[in-house]
Amino acid sequence: EAGVVQSPRYKIIEKKQPVAFWCNPISGHNTLYWYRQNLGQGPELLIRYENEEAVDDSQLPKDRFSAERLKGVDSTLKIQPAELGDSAVYLCASSSSGSFNEQFFGPGTRLTVL
Amino acid sequence: GQSLEQPSEVTAVEGAIVQINCTYQTSGFYGLSWYQQHDGGAPTFLSYNALDGLEETGRFSSFLSRSDSYGYLLLQELQMKDSASYFCAVGYNTDKLIFGTGTRLQVFP
């Protein structure tokens, strides 16, 4: 069974540029999460989807961040415009409905904003 | 709000036993999970405790005391490949998970 797939793995952009990250969760997992992980810190939730509905986006900086999960499968996280402080690893995870304690993570996208 | 505390770093030698502690403060506590993350890698689920007591999975065991708001991850027969960061994560309000800042384990030969 394929794991969570993310692309790109690395991205370097200049500040004020837009950037997008893509995630394909494990087949059959209805719940999808986007996390941000700063160096030396734990993952911090940005948004959680149940199928195509965003059920928890309280930590998403909505002035510059947006996300979508059309058709309840793949998801895209976008930042526009990027700021220096957005440099981090962006992790996507998925889980079966109701199994939020056991999440399966993708390899992440390491974003560097110059 | 929710908060977790775990040591920032632990060192041990191959073959030894190490315990990584986690204390938490949260409302609506649901359970305690542990994840392993190698440098540059993805967090990987290790264990979950919803009830008090010890859960054993091979060389790894996890313990929870709900009354003490405390848990630990016990790693036995340490191997070099166990060098990684270990995160405790608290589940609360039935469907939310918050991660600690992680404990970096270094295993020396």
Tab-separated table of C-alpha atoms in Angstrom:
chain	number	residue	atom	x	y	z
A	1	GLU	CA	0.000	0.000	0.000
A	2	ALA	CA	1.375	3.386	-0.981
A	3	GLY	CA	1.969	5.899	1.771
A	4	VAL	CA	1.164	9.573	1.833
A	5	VAL	CA	2.695	11.278	-1.178
A	6	GLN	CA	3.791	14.897	-1.170
A	7	SER	CA	5.372	17.123	-3.758
A	8	PRO	CA	7.597	18.906	-4.184
A	9	ARG	CA	10.084	17.673	-1.584
A	10	TYR	CA	11.988	20.947	-1.584
A	11	LYS	CA	11.089	24.443	-2.637
A	12	ILE	CA	13.117	27.625	-2.568
A	13	ILE	CA	11.369	30.896	-3.337
A	14	GLU	CA	11.853	34.573	-2.757
A	15	LYS	CA	9.615	36.400	-0.328
A	16	LYS	CA	6.341	37.697	-1.710
A	17	GLN	CA	6.208	34.865	-4.237
A	18	PRO	CA	3.384	32.307	-4.192
A	19	VAL	CA	3.960	28.610	-3.500
A	20	ALA	CA	1.786	25.507	-3.514
A	21	PHE	CA	2.169	22.081	-1.968
A	22	TRP	CA	0.349	18.945	-3.049
A	23	CYS	CA	-0.649	15.893	-1.053
A	24	ASN	CA	-2.153	12.537	-1.939
A	25	PRO	CA	-3.277	10.654	1.194
A	26	ILE	CA	-3.434	6.932	1.780
A	27	SER	CA	-6.273	5.403	-0.175
A	28	GLY	CA	-9.423	5.179	1.906
A	29	HIS	CA	-8.313	7.725	4.513
A	30	ASN	CA	-11.070	10.277	4.843
A	31	THR	CA	-9.184	12.573	7.213
A	32	LEU	CA	-6.354	14.727	5.896
A	33	TYR	CA	-4.138	17.088	7.865
A	34	TRP	CA	-1.674	19.794	6.962
A	35	TYR	CA	1.009	20.572	9.539
A	36	ARG	CA	3.882	23.003	9.711
A	37	GLN	CA	7.052	21.929	11.503
A	38	ASN	CA	9.739	24.396	12.424
A	39	LEU	CA	13.245	23.192	13.182
A	40	GLY	CA	13.454	21.563	16.580
A	41	GLN	CA	9.707	21.710	17.128
A	42	GLY	CA	6.792	19.354	16.855
A	43	PRO	CA	4.273	19.468	14.010
A	44	GLU	CA	1.643	22.193	14.389
A	45	LEU	CA	-1.738	21.682	12.821
A	46	LEU	CA	-2.766	24.126	10.112
A	47	ILE	CA	-5.943	22.513	8.840
A	48	ARG	CA	-7.859	19.261	9.047
A	49	TYR	CA	-10.267	17.884	6.471
A	50	GLU	CA	-12.968	15.283	6.834
A	51	ASN	CA	-13.551	14.274	3.230
A	52	GLU	CA	-13.814	17.580	1.384
A	53	GLU	CA	-14.885	19.633	4.399
A	54	ALA	CA	-12.395	21.701	6.388
A	55	VAL	CA	-13.467	20.905	9.964
A	56	ASP	CA	-10.615	22.613	11.801
A	57	ASP	CA	-8.802	25.574	10.254
A	58	SER	CA	-8.477	27.647	13.388
A	59	GLN	CA	-4.653	27.707	13.147
A	60	LEU	CA	-4.484	28.528	9.444
A	61	PRO	CA	-3.276	32.104	8.774
A	62	LYS	CA	-6.081	32.886	6.416
A	63	ASP	CA	-4.676	36.172	5.185
A	64	ARG	CA	-2.018	34.345	3.185
A	65	PHE	CA	-2.701	30.623	3.466
A	66	SER	CA	-5.408	28.684	1.666
A	67	ALA	CA	-6.152	25.027	1.186
A	68	GLU	CA	-8.518	22.874	-0.736
A	69	ARG	CA	-9.420	19.232	-0.968
A	70	LEU	CA	-11.594	18.851	-4.008
A	71	LYS	CA	-13.388	15.503	-4.323
A	72	GLY	CA	-12.155	14.559	-0.856
A	73	VAL	CA	-8.902	12.959	-1.980
A	74	ASP	CA	-5.899	15.079	-3.017
A	75	SER	CA	-5.237	18.357	-1.291
A	76	THR	CA	-3.309	21.519	-2.058
A	77	LEU	CA	-1.943	24.044	0.417
A	78	LYS	CA	-1.048	27.473	-0.926
A	79	ILE	CA	0.823	30.430	0.479
A	80	GLN	CA	0.494	33.808	-1.196
A	81	PRO	CA	2.535	35.860	-0.663
A	82	ALA	CA	5.251	33.946	1.195
A	83	GLU	CA	7.149	35.608	4.032
A	84	LEU	CA	10.559	34.816	5.492
A	85	GLY	CA	8.915	33.326	8.576
A	86	ASP	CA	7.121	30.736	6.455
A	87	SER	CA	10.339	28.761	6.010
A	88	ALA	CA	9.561	25.360	7.530
A	89	VAL	CA	8.672	21.796	6.633
A	90	TYR	CA	5.057	21.370	5.567
A	91	LEU	CA	3.759	17.924	6.406
A	92	CYS	CA	0.651	16.230	5.151
A	93	ALA	CA	-0.881	13.371	7.108
A	94	SER	CA	-3.935	11.179	6.798
A	95	SER	CA	-5.895	8.840	9.003
A	96	SER	CA	-8.977	6.708	8.990
A	97	SER	CA	-12.054	8.476	10.285
A	98	GLY	CA	-12.040	8.381	14.065
A	99	SER	CA	-8.392	7.278	14.289
A	100	PHE	CA	-6.910	10.734	14.739
A	101	ASN	CA	-4.380	9.388	17.252
A	102	GLU	CA	-2.702	7.258	14.576
A	103	GLN	CA	-1.764	9.480	11.685
A	104	PHE	CA	0.347	8.573	8.690
A	105	PHE	CA	2.678	11.298	7.538
A	106	GLY	CA	4.156	12.095	4.185
A	107	PRO	CA	7.834	13.033	3.779
A	108	GLY	CA	7.041	16.733	3.816
A	109	THR	CA	8.001	19.719	1.706
A	110	ARG	CA	10.923	21.757	2.971
A	111	LEU	CA	10.212	25.389	2.106
A	112	THR	CA	12.932	28.007	2.148
A	113	VAL	CA	11.885	31.624	1.680
A	114	LEU	CA	14.742	33.979	0.807
B	1	GLY	CA	-5.223	25.501	26.628
B	2	GLN	CA	-3.111	22.447	26.040
B	3	SER	CA	0.554	22.019	26.991
B	4	LEU	CA	3.071	19.187	26.937
B	5	GLU	CA	6.530	18.907	28.408
B	6	GLN	CA	9.218	16.465	27.454
B	7	PRO	CA	13.031	16.608	27.783
B	8	SER	CA	14.807	18.178	24.854
B	9	GLU	CA	17.553	15.596	24.625
B	10	VAL	CA	18.486	12.175	25.973
B	11	THR	CA	21.652	10.177	25.347
B	12	ALA	CA	22.334	6.477	25.870
B	13	VAL	CA	24.573	3.671	24.657
B	14	GLU	CA	23.712	0.709	22.490
B	15	GLY	CA	21.985	-2.084	24.364
B	16	ALA	CA	20.827	0.194	27.159
B	17	ILE	CA	17.293	1.145	28.224
B	18	VAL	CA	16.044	4.720	28.016
B	19	GLN	CA	12.831	6.336	29.234
B	20	ILE	CA	11.403	9.499	27.692
B	21	ASN	CA	8.897	11.249	29.920
B	22	CYS	CA	5.963	13.400	28.923
B	23	THR	CA	3.745	15.478	31.178
B	24	TYR	CA	0.708	17.261	29.911
B	25	GLN	CA	-2.018	19.678	30.846
B	26	THR	CA	-5.160	19.504	28.827
B	27	SER	CA	-8.906	19.587	29.064
B	28	GLY	CA	-10.900	16.874	27.416
B	29	PHE	CA	-7.975	14.424	27.490
B	30	TYR	CA	-8.522	11.474	25.210
B	31	GLY	CA	-5.206	9.630	24.957
B	32	LEU	CA	-1.434	9.853	24.554
B	33	SER	CA	0.429	8.913	21.390
B	34	TRP	CA	4.116	8.622	20.574
B	35	TYR	CA	5.784	9.284	17.240
B	36	GLN	CA	9.334	8.753	16.009
B	37	GLN	CA	11.003	11.046	13.491
B	38	HIS	CA	14.441	10.524	11.991
B	39	ASP	CA	16.275	13.577	10.707
B	40	GLY	CA	14.756	14.622	7.395
B	41	GLY	CA	12.080	11.969	7.679
B	42	ALA	CA	8.386	11.789	8.368
B	43	PRO	CA	6.942	11.280	11.842
B	44	THR	CA	5.996	7.634	12.311
B	45	PHE	CA	3.357	6.409	14.761
B	46	LEU	CA	4.716	4.197	17.549
B	47	SER	CA	2.019	3.713	20.157
B	48	TYR	CA	-1.193	4.960	21.725
B	49	ASN	CA	-2.446	4.787	25.311
B	50	ALA	CA	-6.033	5.649	26.131
B	51	LEU	CA	-6.132	3.830	29.485
B	52	ASP	CA	-3.735	3.709	32.415
B	53	GLY	CA	-1.009	1.129	32.199
B	54	LEU	CA	1.736	-0.202	30.003
B	55	GLU	CA	1.467	-1.059	26.320
B	56	GLU	CA	4.279	-3.149	24.861
B	57	THR	CA	5.234	-3.371	21.216
B	58	GLY	CA	8.484	-5.205	20.697
B	59	ARG	CA	11.391	-3.235	22.124
B	60	PHE	CA	9.176	-0.196	22.740
B	61	SER	CA	6.682	0.233	25.558
B	62	SER	CA	4.489	3.176	26.455
B	63	PHE	CA	2.933	3.992	29.799
B	64	LEU	CA	0.128	6.305	30.839
B	65	SER	CA	-1.111	7.565	34.185
B	66	ARG	CA	-4.178	9.736	33.636
B	67	SER	CA	-4.370	10.731	37.291
B	68	ASP	CA	-0.803	12.092	37.140
B	69	SER	CA	-1.145	13.553	33.610
B	70	TYR	CA	2.043	11.687	32.816
B	71	GLY	CA	3.306	9.144	30.367
B	72	TYR	CA	6.563	7.746	29.127
B	73	LEU	CA	8.072	5.861	26.236
B	74	LEU	CA	10.495	3.092	27.168
B	75	LEU	CA	13.015	1.902	24.617
B	76	GLN	CA	14.888	-1.307	25.399
B	77	GLU	CA	17.941	-2.914	23.802
B	78	LEU	CA	18.795	0.359	22.143
B	79	GLN	CA	20.184	0.252	18.641
B	80	MET	CA	21.955	2.947	16.660
B	81	LYS	CA	18.932	3.210	14.382
B	82	ASP	CA	16.863	4.361	17.364
B	83	SER	CA	18.663	7.709	17.211
B	84	ALA	CA	15.812	10.039	16.299
B	85	SER	CA	13.400	12.565	17.756
B	86	TYR	CA	10.468	11.250	19.749
B	87	PHE	CA	7.263	13.241	20.129
B	88	CYS	CA	4.486	12.700	22.591
B	89	ALA	CA	1.118	13.868	21.354
B	90	VAL	CA	-2.005	14.438	23.373
B	91	GLY	CA	-5.403	13.682	21.967
B	92	TYR	CA	-8.223	15.811	23.322
B	93	ASN	CA	-11.841	16.707	22.655
B	94	THR	CA	-12.282	13.333	20.865
B	95	ASP	CA	-10.678	14.375	17.606
B	96	LYS	CA	-7.766	16.757	18.165
B	97	LEU	CA	-4.061	16.011	18.531
B	98	ILE	CA	-1.324	18.323	19.731
B	99	PHE	CA	2.370	17.431	19.573
B	100	GLY	CA	5.092	18.134	22.086
B	101	THR	CA	8.368	19.769	21.120
B	102	GLY	CA	10.165	16.450	20.890
B	103	THR	CA	13.020	14.643	22.602
B	104	ARG	CA	16.151	14.055	20.601
B	105	LEU	CA	17.629	10.641	21.427
B	106	GLN	CA	21.255	10.008	20.595
B	107	VAL	CA	22.495	6.438	20.854
B	108	PHE	CA	26.251	5.951	21.085
B	109	PRO	CA	28.175	2.756	20.336
